[in-house]
Tab-separated table of C-alpha atoms in Angstrom:
chain	number	residue	atom	x	y	z
A	1	UNK	CA	101.376	123.409	99.405
A	2	UNK	CA	102.037	127.057	100.230
A	3	UNK	CA	99.986	128.167	97.186
A	4	UNK	CA	96.911	126.556	98.769
A	5	UNK	CA	96.816	128.803	101.838
A	6	UNK	CA	94.908	132.058	101.969
A	7	UNK	CA	97.440	134.815	102.582
A	8	UNK	CA	94.833	137.026	104.188
A	9	UNK	CA	94.646	138.914	107.495
A	10	UNK	CA	91.513	139.663	109.511
A	11	UNK	CA	92.081	143.372	108.866
A	12	UNK	CA	92.164	142.838	105.097
A	13	UNK	CA	89.162	140.524	105.282
A	14	UNK	CA	87.072	143.182	107.046
A	15	UNK	CA	88.259	145.868	104.633
A	16	UNK	CA	87.506	143.888	101.462
A	17	UNK	CA	83.937	143.169	102.550
A	18	UNK	CA	83.199	146.462	104.293
A	19	UNK	CA	80.616	147.476	101.655
A	20	UNK	CA	78.436	144.363	101.723
A	21	UNK	CA	76.330	145.511	104.715
A	22	UNK	CA	76.484	141.941	105.976
A	23	UNK	CA	75.547	141.166	109.604
A	24	UNK	CA	78.161	140.592	112.280
A	25	UNK	CA	77.300	136.907	112.555
A	26	UNK	CA	78.374	136.330	108.962
A	27	UNK	CA	81.607	138.264	109.383
A	28	UNK	CA	82.330	135.868	112.249
A	29	UNK	CA	81.601	132.937	109.911
A	30	UNK	CA	84.136	134.398	107.460
A	31	UNK	CA	86.784	134.504	110.192
A	32	UNK	CA	86.091	130.966	111.402
A	33	UNK	CA	86.083	129.649	107.834
A	34	UNK	CA	89.386	131.359	107.074
A	35	UNK	CA	91.049	129.725	110.082
A	36	UNK	CA	89.539	126.347	109.155
A	37	UNK	CA	90.852	126.655	105.589
A	38	UNK	CA	94.440	126.375	106.860
A	39	UNK	CA	93.976	122.820	108.136
A	40	UNK	CA	91.044	121.305	106.231
A	41	UNK	CA	91.908	118.982	103.308
A	42	UNK	CA	90.807	119.256	99.702
A	43	UNK	CA	88.158	116.776	98.531
A	44	UNK	CA	89.949	113.581	97.503
A	45	UNK	CA	89.389	112.906	93.804
A	46	UNK	CA	90.072	109.889	91.636
A	47	UNK	CA	92.407	110.657	88.692
A	48	UNK	CA	92.672	114.399	89.433
A	49	UNK	CA	94.385	116.578	92.019
A	50	UNK	CA	92.656	119.788	93.137
A	51	UNK	CA	95.765	120.907	95.014
A	52	UNK	CA	97.528	121.515	91.694
A	53	UNK	CA	94.796	123.816	90.360
A	54	UNK	CA	95.986	126.914	92.281
A	55	UNK	CA	92.455	127.787	93.341
A	56	UNK	CA	93.622	130.432	95.809
A	57	UNK	CA	95.783	132.549	93.497
A	58	UNK	CA	93.462	135.515	94.097
A	59	UNK	CA	93.764	139.288	94.036
A	60	UNK	CA	91.740	140.030	97.177
A	61	UNK	CA	91.082	143.672	96.239
A	62	UNK	CA	89.142	142.430	93.193
A	63	UNK	CA	86.647	140.677	95.456
A	64	UNK	CA	85.087	143.986	96.509
A	65	UNK	CA	81.578	144.852	95.375
A	66	UNK	CA	82.016	146.719	92.120
A	67	UNK	CA	80.153	149.780	90.903
A	68	UNK	CA	78.590	148.224	87.821
A	69	UNK	CA	76.298	149.681	85.191
A	70	UNK	CA	74.216	147.902	82.624
A	71	UNK	CA	71.856	148.684	79.767
A	72	UNK	CA	68.827	146.736	80.940
A	73	UNK	CA	66.893	147.135	77.683
A	74	UNK	CA	69.852	145.831	75.703
A	75	UNK	CA	70.114	142.784	77.945
A	76	UNK	CA	66.362	142.181	77.699
A	77	UNK	CA	66.528	142.222	73.920
A	78	UNK	CA	69.588	139.992	73.775
A	79	UNK	CA	68.118	137.318	76.030
A	80	UNK	CA	64.482	137.729	74.984
A	81	UNK	CA	63.350	138.899	78.431
A	82	UNK	CA	59.815	140.259	78.806
A	83	UNK	CA	58.353	142.474	81.523
A	84	UNK	CA	56.190	139.522	82.567
A	85	UNK	CA	59.273	137.355	83.274
A	86	UNK	CA	60.767	136.739	86.705
A	87	UNK	CA	64.377	137.761	86.155
A	88	UNK	CA	67.536	138.539	88.113
A	89	UNK	CA	70.504	140.032	86.259
A	90	UNK	CA	73.913	140.068	87.885
A	91	UNK	CA	76.990	141.696	86.350
A	92	UNK	CA	80.241	140.373	87.775
A	93	UNK	CA	79.507	140.326	91.530
A	94	UNK	CA	76.720	142.924	91.623
A	95	UNK	CA	72.977	142.292	91.211
A	96	UNK	CA	71.644	145.154	89.102
A	97	UNK	CA	68.119	144.125	88.194
A	98	UNK	CA	65.366	142.091	89.871
A	99	UNK	CA	61.967	141.886	88.204
A	100	UNK	CA	59.070	140.181	89.997
A	101	UNK	CA	55.727	140.663	88.213
A	102	UNK	CA	52.903	141.986	90.379
A	103	UNK	CA	51.058	138.655	90.622
A	104	UNK	CA	54.056	137.014	92.272
A	105	UNK	CA	55.227	139.721	94.677
A	106	UNK	CA	53.291	138.328	97.654
A	107	UNK	CA	54.221	134.748	96.822
A	108	UNK	CA	57.931	134.967	96.146
A	109	UNK	CA	60.998	136.399	97.899
A	110	UNK	CA	64.095	137.248	95.842
A	111	UNK	CA	66.928	139.124	97.509
A	112	UNK	CA	70.615	139.817	97.226
A	113	UNK	CA	72.334	137.249	99.461
A	114	UNK	CA	73.737	139.925	101.806
A	115	UNK	CA	70.349	141.579	102.205
A	116	UNK	CA	68.844	138.174	102.964
A	117	UNK	CA	71.388	137.541	105.724
A	118	UNK	CA	70.012	140.524	107.633
A	119	UNK	CA	66.495	139.091	107.713
A	120	UNK	CA	65.876	137.026	110.859
A	121	UNK	CA	63.413	134.730	109.057
A	122	UNK	CA	65.612	134.131	106.026
A	123	UNK	CA	69.030	133.744	107.634
A	124	UNK	CA	68.116	130.314	109.066
A	125	UNK	CA	67.977	128.907	105.515
A	126	UNK	CA	71.482	130.106	104.728
A	127	UNK	CA	74.244	127.581	105.574
A	128	UNK	CA	71.600	124.902	106.214
A	129	UNK	CA	72.919	122.545	103.528
A	130	UNK	CA	76.611	123.342	102.962
A	131	UNK	CA	78.812	123.595	106.062
A	132	UNK	CA	81.784	125.962	105.936
A	133	UNK	CA	83.875	123.343	107.777
A	134	UNK	CA	83.219	120.564	105.266
A	135	UNK	CA	86.477	120.927	103.279
A	136	UNK	CA	89.102	123.444	102.248
A	137	UNK	CA	86.902	124.325	99.250
A	138	UNK	CA	83.840	125.242	101.356
A	139	UNK	CA	85.932	127.056	103.972
A	140	UNK	CA	87.503	129.316	101.352
A	141	UNK	CA	84.122	129.846	99.687
A	142	UNK	CA	82.564	131.226	102.883
A	143	UNK	CA	85.669	133.255	103.673
A	144	UNK	CA	85.563	135.065	100.342
A	145	UNK	CA	81.842	135.001	99.442
A	146	UNK	CA	81.257	138.185	97.428
A	147	UNK	CA	77.944	137.701	95.581
A	148	UNK	CA	74.785	135.663	95.471
A	149	UNK	CA	71.049	135.291	95.591
A	150	UNK	CA	68.303	134.117	97.945
A	151	UNK	CA	65.018	132.740	96.553
A	152	UNK	CA	62.033	131.527	98.567
A	153	UNK	CA	58.513	130.525	97.636
A	154	UNK	CA	55.848	130.837	100.318
A	155	UNK	CA	53.835	127.797	101.428
A	156	UNK	CA	51.085	126.562	99.069
A	157	UNK	CA	52.386	128.658	96.146
A	158	UNK	CA	52.923	127.429	92.600
A	159	UNK	CA	55.179	129.627	90.473
A	160	UNK	CA	54.519	128.780	86.830
A	161	UNK	CA	57.041	131.229	85.359
A	162	UNK	CA	60.696	130.140	85.486
A	163	UNK	CA	62.891	132.268	87.737
A	164	UNK	CA	65.769	133.293	85.496
A	165	UNK	CA	69.148	134.153	87.020
A	166	UNK	CA	71.616	135.595	84.497
A	167	UNK	CA	75.208	136.155	85.643
A	168	UNK	CA	77.361	138.112	83.177
A	169	UNK	CA	81.133	138.428	83.550
A	170	UNK	CA	82.983	141.032	81.500
A	171	UNK	CA	86.069	141.691	83.612
A	172	UNK	CA	88.666	139.683	85.481
A	173	UNK	CA	87.297	139.184	88.962
A	174	UNK	CA	87.148	136.088	91.138
A	175	UNK	CA	83.507	135.265	91.789
A	176	UNK	CA	82.536	133.488	95.012
A	177	UNK	CA	78.838	133.180	94.328
A	178	UNK	CA	76.266	131.680	96.698
A	179	UNK	CA	72.649	130.792	95.841
A	180	UNK	CA	70.131	129.596	98.436
A	181	UNK	CA	66.727	128.340	97.265
A	182	UNK	CA	63.934	127.373	99.632
A	183	UNK	CA	60.623	125.957	98.421
A	184	UNK	CA	57.890	126.214	101.051
A	185	UNK	CA	55.433	123.449	101.877
A	186	UNK	CA	53.216	122.392	98.935
A	187	UNK	CA	54.986	124.880	96.656
A	188	UNK	CA	56.565	124.566	93.227
A	189	UNK	CA	59.217	126.565	91.352
A	190	UNK	CA	61.478	126.414	88.313
A	191	UNK	CA	64.897	128.045	88.723
A	192	UNK	CA	67.161	128.590	85.729
A	193	UNK	CA	70.680	129.979	85.997
A	194	UNK	CA	72.860	131.062	83.103
A	195	UNK	CA	76.537	131.894	83.683
A	196	UNK	CA	77.965	133.890	80.771
A	197	UNK	CA	81.608	134.930	80.491
A	198	UNK	CA	82.301	137.507	77.756
A	199	UNK	CA	86.078	137.477	78.225
A	200	UNK	CA	88.243	135.709	75.670
A	201	UNK	CA	90.921	135.173	78.296
A	202	UNK	CA	90.310	134.847	82.021
A	203	UNK	CA	92.476	132.968	84.515
A	204	UNK	CA	90.767	133.991	87.763
A	205	UNK	CA	89.642	131.194	90.138
A	206	UNK	CA	85.954	130.963	91.076
A	207	UNK	CA	83.624	129.199	93.493
A	208	UNK	CA	79.872	128.641	93.148
A	209	UNK	CA	77.682	127.054	95.827
A	210	UNK	CA	73.972	126.291	95.411
A	211	UNK	CA	71.794	125.152	98.323
A	212	UNK	CA	68.252	123.874	97.644
A	213	UNK	CA	65.769	122.939	100.372
A	214	UNK	CA	62.417	121.421	99.368
A	215	UNK	CA	59.953	121.441	102.234
A	216	UNK	CA	57.115	118.918	102.584
A	217	UNK	CA	55.295	118.259	99.245
A	218	UNK	CA	57.422	120.870	97.447
A	219	UNK	CA	58.845	120.564	93.935
A	220	UNK	CA	61.969	122.303	92.617
A	221	UNK	CA	63.181	122.144	89.025
A	222	UNK	CA	66.706	123.534	88.864
A	223	UNK	CA	68.387	124.053	85.477
A	224	UNK	CA	71.870	125.447	84.930
A	225	UNK	CA	74.071	126.265	81.965
A	226	UNK	CA	77.650	127.440	82.422
A	227	UNK	CA	80.019	128.689	79.722
A	228	UNK	CA	83.291	129.585	81.440
A	229	UNK	CA	86.393	130.154	79.264
A	230	UNK	CA	89.691	128.338	78.967
A	231	UNK	CA	92.186	129.311	81.653
A	232	UNK	CA	89.669	129.588	84.479
A	233	UNK	CA	89.534	126.973	87.202
A	234	UNK	CA	87.151	126.533	90.041
A	235	UNK	CA	84.520	124.583	91.926
A	236	UNK	CA	80.739	124.285	91.681
A	237	UNK	CA	78.914	122.641	94.593
A	238	UNK	CA	75.193	121.940	94.296
A	239	UNK	CA	73.510	120.467	97.362
A	240	UNK	CA	69.906	119.584	98.094
A	241	UNK	CA	67.642	118.430	100.930
A	242	UNK	CA	64.235	116.867	100.315
A	243	UNK	CA	61.578	116.563	103.008
A	244	UNK	CA	58.498	114.289	102.994
A	245	UNK	CA	57.022	113.746	99.507
A	246	UNK	CA	59.145	116.493	97.971
A	247	UNK	CA	61.117	116.507	94.726
A	248	UNK	CA	64.293	118.141	93.397
A	249	UNK	CA	65.184	117.808	89.717
A	250	UNK	CA	68.721	118.935	88.868
A	251	UNK	CA	69.416	119.604	85.156
A	252	UNK	CA	72.996	120.699	84.486
A	253	UNK	CA	74.582	121.641	81.148
A	254	UNK	CA	78.310	122.235	81.731
A	255	UNK	CA	79.468	123.790	78.451
A	256	UNK	CA	82.690	125.269	79.812
A	257	UNK	CA	86.265	125.270	78.626
A	258	UNK	CA	87.398	125.968	82.208
A	259	UNK	CA	88.733	123.316	84.571
A	260	UNK	CA	85.869	122.639	86.989
A	261	UNK	CA	85.265	120.372	89.959
A	262	UNK	CA	81.517	119.710	90.360
A	263	UNK	CA	80.004	118.199	93.494
A	264	UNK	CA	76.295	117.439	93.164
A	265	UNK	CA	74.907	115.826	96.339
A	266	UNK	CA	71.297	115.492	97.456
A	267	UNK	CA	70.213	114.093	100.815
A	268	UNK	CA	66.797	112.526	100.289
A	269	UNK	CA	65.612	112.917	103.860
A	270	UNK	CA	61.839	112.684	103.762
A	271	UNK	CA	59.621	109.650	103.309
A	272	UNK	CA	58.380	109.372	99.735
A	273	UNK	CA	60.751	112.072	98.518
A	274	UNK	CA	62.801	112.057	95.318
A	275	UNK	CA	65.880	113.551	93.680
A	276	UNK	CA	66.913	113.296	90.030
A	277	UNK	CA	70.236	114.511	88.667
A	278	UNK	CA	70.870	114.915	84.950
A	279	UNK	CA	74.244	116.172	83.701
A	280	UNK	CA	75.472	116.873	80.186
A	281	UNK	CA	78.988	118.060	79.379
A	282	UNK	CA	81.435	118.325	76.503
A	283	UNK	CA	85.196	118.472	77.100
A	284	UNK	CA	87.587	120.328	74.783
A	285	UNK	CA	91.302	121.024	74.397
A	286	UNK	CA	93.196	120.237	77.652
A	287	UNK	CA	90.163	120.795	79.860
A	288	UNK	CA	89.744	118.829	83.092
A	289	UNK	CA	86.216	118.277	84.438
A	290	UNK	CA	85.309	116.200	87.469
A	291	UNK	CA	81.758	115.332	88.530
A	292	UNK	CA	81.119	113.853	91.961
A	293	UNK	CA	77.407	113.015	91.888
A	294	UNK	CA	75.660	111.520	94.912
A	295	UNK	CA	72.129	110.759	96.035
A	296	UNK	CA	71.701	109.606	99.629
A	297	UNK	CA	68.412	107.827	100.370
A	298	UNK	CA	67.467	108.295	104.016
A	299	UNK	CA	63.656	108.385	103.920
A	300	UNK	CA	61.288	105.444	103.512
A	301	UNK	CA	60.208	104.759	99.908
A	302	UNK	CA	62.561	107.453	98.628
A	303	UNK	CA	63.930	107.560	95.074
A	304	UNK	CA	67.214	108.772	93.606
A	305	UNK	CA	68.416	108.766	90.023
A	306	UNK	CA	71.657	109.947	88.380
A	307	UNK	CA	72.067	110.288	84.597
A	308	UNK	CA	75.376	111.630	83.249
A	309	UNK	CA	76.353	112.024	79.580
A	310	UNK	CA	79.724	113.387	78.487
A	311	UNK	CA	81.551	113.846	75.182
A	312	UNK	CA	85.330	114.261	75.021
A	313	UNK	CA	87.195	116.073	72.266
A	314	UNK	CA	90.870	116.898	71.755
A	315	UNK	CA	92.945	116.108	74.880
A	316	UNK	CA	90.205	116.684	77.457
A	317	UNK	CA	89.680	114.592	80.585
A	318	UNK	CA	86.261	113.972	82.156
A	319	UNK	CA	85.544	111.979	85.316
A	320	UNK	CA	82.063	110.807	86.316
A	321	UNK	CA	82.033	109.647	89.929
A	322	UNK	CA	78.528	108.434	90.793
A	323	UNK	CA	77.396	107.286	94.231
A	324	UNK	CA	74.005	105.895	95.175
A	325	UNK	CA	73.737	105.390	98.932
A	326	UNK	CA	70.757	103.785	100.655
A	327	UNK	CA	71.197	104.032	104.430
A	328	UNK	CA	70.012	101.541	107.016
A	329	UNK	CA	66.288	101.898	107.584
A	330	UNK	CA	65.427	103.463	104.199
A	331	UNK	CA	63.196	100.542	103.258
A	332	UNK	CA	61.334	100.531	99.955
A	333	UNK	CA	63.818	102.958	98.389
A	334	UNK	CA	65.235	103.032	94.852
A	335	UNK	CA	68.654	104.239	93.664
A	336	UNK	CA	69.762	104.147	90.026
A	337	UNK	CA	72.591	105.690	88.087
A	338	UNK	CA	73.936	105.674	84.545
A	339	UNK	CA	77.124	107.310	83.244
A	340	UNK	CA	77.820	107.317	79.512
A	341	UNK	CA	80.905	108.764	77.863
A	342	UNK	CA	81.666	109.222	74.169
A	343	UNK	CA	85.079	110.182	72.803
A	344	UNK	CA	85.961	111.666	69.445
A	345	UNK	CA	89.693	111.666	70.079
A	346	UNK	CA	92.322	109.023	70.821
A	347	UNK	CA	94.063	111.573	73.073
A	348	UNK	CA	91.036	112.243	75.274
A	349	UNK	CA	90.561	110.465	78.581
A	350	UNK	CA	87.458	109.448	80.482
A	351	UNK	CA	86.770	107.726	83.800
A	352	UNK	CA	83.410	106.451	84.996
A	353	UNK	CA	83.218	105.238	88.596
A	354	UNK	CA	79.711	103.990	89.484
A	355	UNK	CA	79.181	102.958	93.099
A	356	UNK	CA	76.239	101.636	95.063
A	357	UNK	CA	76.397	101.633	98.851
A	358	UNK	CA	73.432	99.634	100.109
A	359	UNK	CA	72.812	99.213	103.837
A	360	UNK	CA	69.237	97.929	103.642
A	361	UNK	CA	67.631	94.773	102.185
A	362	UNK	CA	64.174	95.831	101.005
A	363	UNK	CA	65.332	98.168	98.209
A	364	UNK	CA	65.907	98.345	94.453
A	365	UNK	CA	69.170	99.657	92.985
A	366	UNK	CA	71.227	99.498	89.823
A	367	UNK	CA	74.062	101.182	88.001
A	368	UNK	CA	75.709	101.220	84.602
A	369	UNK	CA	78.624	102.893	82.871
A	370	UNK	CA	79.941	102.986	79.324
A	371	UNK	CA	82.918	104.565	77.575
A	372	UNK	CA	83.489	104.292	73.852
A	373	UNK	CA	84.568	105.855	70.602
A	374	UNK	CA	82.099	107.344	68.162
A	375	UNK	CA	80.508	104.622	66.014
A	376	UNK	CA	82.440	104.412	62.736
A	377	UNK	CA	79.562	102.621	60.979
A	378	UNK	CA	77.152	105.408	61.876
A	379	UNK	CA	79.713	107.974	60.733
A	380	UNK	CA	80.154	106.135	57.435
A	381	UNK	CA	76.391	105.923	56.923
A	382	UNK	CA	75.893	109.660	57.449
A	383	UNK	CA	78.862	110.528	55.234
A	384	UNK	CA	77.473	108.247	52.519
A	385	UNK	CA	74.399	110.494	52.540
A	386	UNK	CA	76.519	113.517	51.618
A	387	UNK	CA	77.389	114.905	55.064
A	388	UNK	CA	80.939	115.887	56.022
A	389	UNK	CA	82.720	114.002	58.818
A	390	UNK	CA	82.401	117.008	61.129
A	391	UNK	CA	78.689	117.417	60.398
A	392	UNK	CA	78.144	113.687	60.908
A	393	UNK	CA	79.978	113.846	64.235
A	394	UNK	CA	77.879	116.833	65.265
A	395	UNK	CA	74.625	114.952	64.648
A	396	UNK	CA	75.810	111.891	66.561
A	397	UNK	CA	76.947	114.031	69.498
A	398	UNK	CA	73.578	115.803	69.614
A	399	UNK	CA	71.830	112.439	69.617
A	400	UNK	CA	74.044	111.220	72.443
A	401	UNK	CA	73.456	114.309	74.614
A	402	UNK	CA	69.783	114.931	73.785
A	403	UNK	CA	68.299	112.868	76.681
A	404	UNK	CA	69.688	115.467	79.092
A	405	UNK	CA	69.356	118.581	76.909
A	406	UNK	CA	65.648	117.846	76.506
A	407	UNK	CA	65.176	118.049	80.291
A	408	UNK	CA	66.185	121.717	80.529
A	409	UNK	CA	63.043	123.650	81.379
A	410	UNK	CA	63.543	126.837	79.351
A	411	UNK	CA	63.673	126.845	75.553
A	412	UNK	CA	66.326	129.569	75.464
A	413	UNK	CA	68.648	127.460	77.642
A	414	UNK	CA	68.131	124.439	75.383
A	415	UNK	CA	68.931	126.552	72.349
A	416	UNK	CA	72.050	128.017	73.962
A	417	UNK	CA	73.331	124.559	74.940
A	418	UNK	CA	72.795	123.398	71.357
A	419	UNK	CA	74.661	126.411	69.962
A	420	UNK	CA	77.583	125.870	72.354
A	421	UNK	CA	77.819	122.191	71.394
A	422	UNK	CA	77.929	123.180	67.717
A	423	UNK	CA	80.682	125.721	68.400
A	424	UNK	CA	82.784	123.145	70.230
A	425	UNK	CA	82.349	120.551	67.480
A	426	UNK	CA	83.273	123.103	64.806
A	427	UNK	CA	86.435	124.020	66.733
A	428	UNK	CA	87.268	120.381	67.377
A	429	UNK	CA	90.997	119.717	67.020
A	430	UNK	CA	90.559	115.938	67.006
A	431	UNK	CA	90.967	113.838	63.896
């Protein structure tokens, strides 16, 4: 389709990103990725077609770094941020505030992604998990990357405070955001990202890529909440690599009204390493949401677990595609997955596709999937106690989603997810 080709010249590409101060090697990556985007295919999805989403209908001039201003004290008050917190605040595509308390400054590196590219030590971590030539989606992402963050903990460092990354959008601008997180050997960190869109109407495409590398004996807790409005469409790729005896916990609350393709894949490389993926989502109106969730066991005695819970309202469509893959030689490994879907509307649609690919004998694996309507007996019971149908539905939805909500590592994020669920239930158009 002609709409799925970047109509962009090298001259325009260099002009648009002339203010990023990025190194020459990355400009060359942009060029290579742009050429690759012409021939690479979209990811092939069951029940949905990314080619029809018009992901490349972009005003290239709006990708430029913008001259943003922000009232830091107002933001701190609104999101209950203290001076002792580790916080990054980004407005549109510009990072305006980074706060690292004194006790962490020698233990933790946090930089704008373009600044990080210019550091010889750091640049090796960038692009280490997500290849620009993987698909048309990744090629376009690297071609148009216009914002992002690099986070690294030093070896043998435990960061008790969560690292909060707040991204606020208040104007129409396509965001191609890239986050790279590296946990050094024997280190531990909690990373929490919060994408907030303050526009009532926004139809700009977006792309978010997150790379997480856990070195030997490292532990990373990653929590994310997104709240992108109706009319937007885009992709969110989260990828991880675990080394020996390391752990990555992914906790994702997708509270959007936007159409979003999510790809959450972790390669469990090291012996004794582990990856856990927990996803909670709630579909509304005509929203389309696709989750491709994979854990690939490659190390001995490695463990992978996928837990996905989704609720569908109105005429929404949610797909859970879960893949547990144990490769040849990964003896003693475990791979489990569970996808549960609840619908409050006869017009909503859900697909759960659990798959296990097992290429080794000495392993343990299992999967399960369920799709059903809200329990009428439970509804009747709650209504018989004086609750309205909508309030009864709200309580049952919270109960259904709570196993994932409870895993989010910051109280404010849990509270925000709960508030967003309530808002969606209250605006529910379903009977």
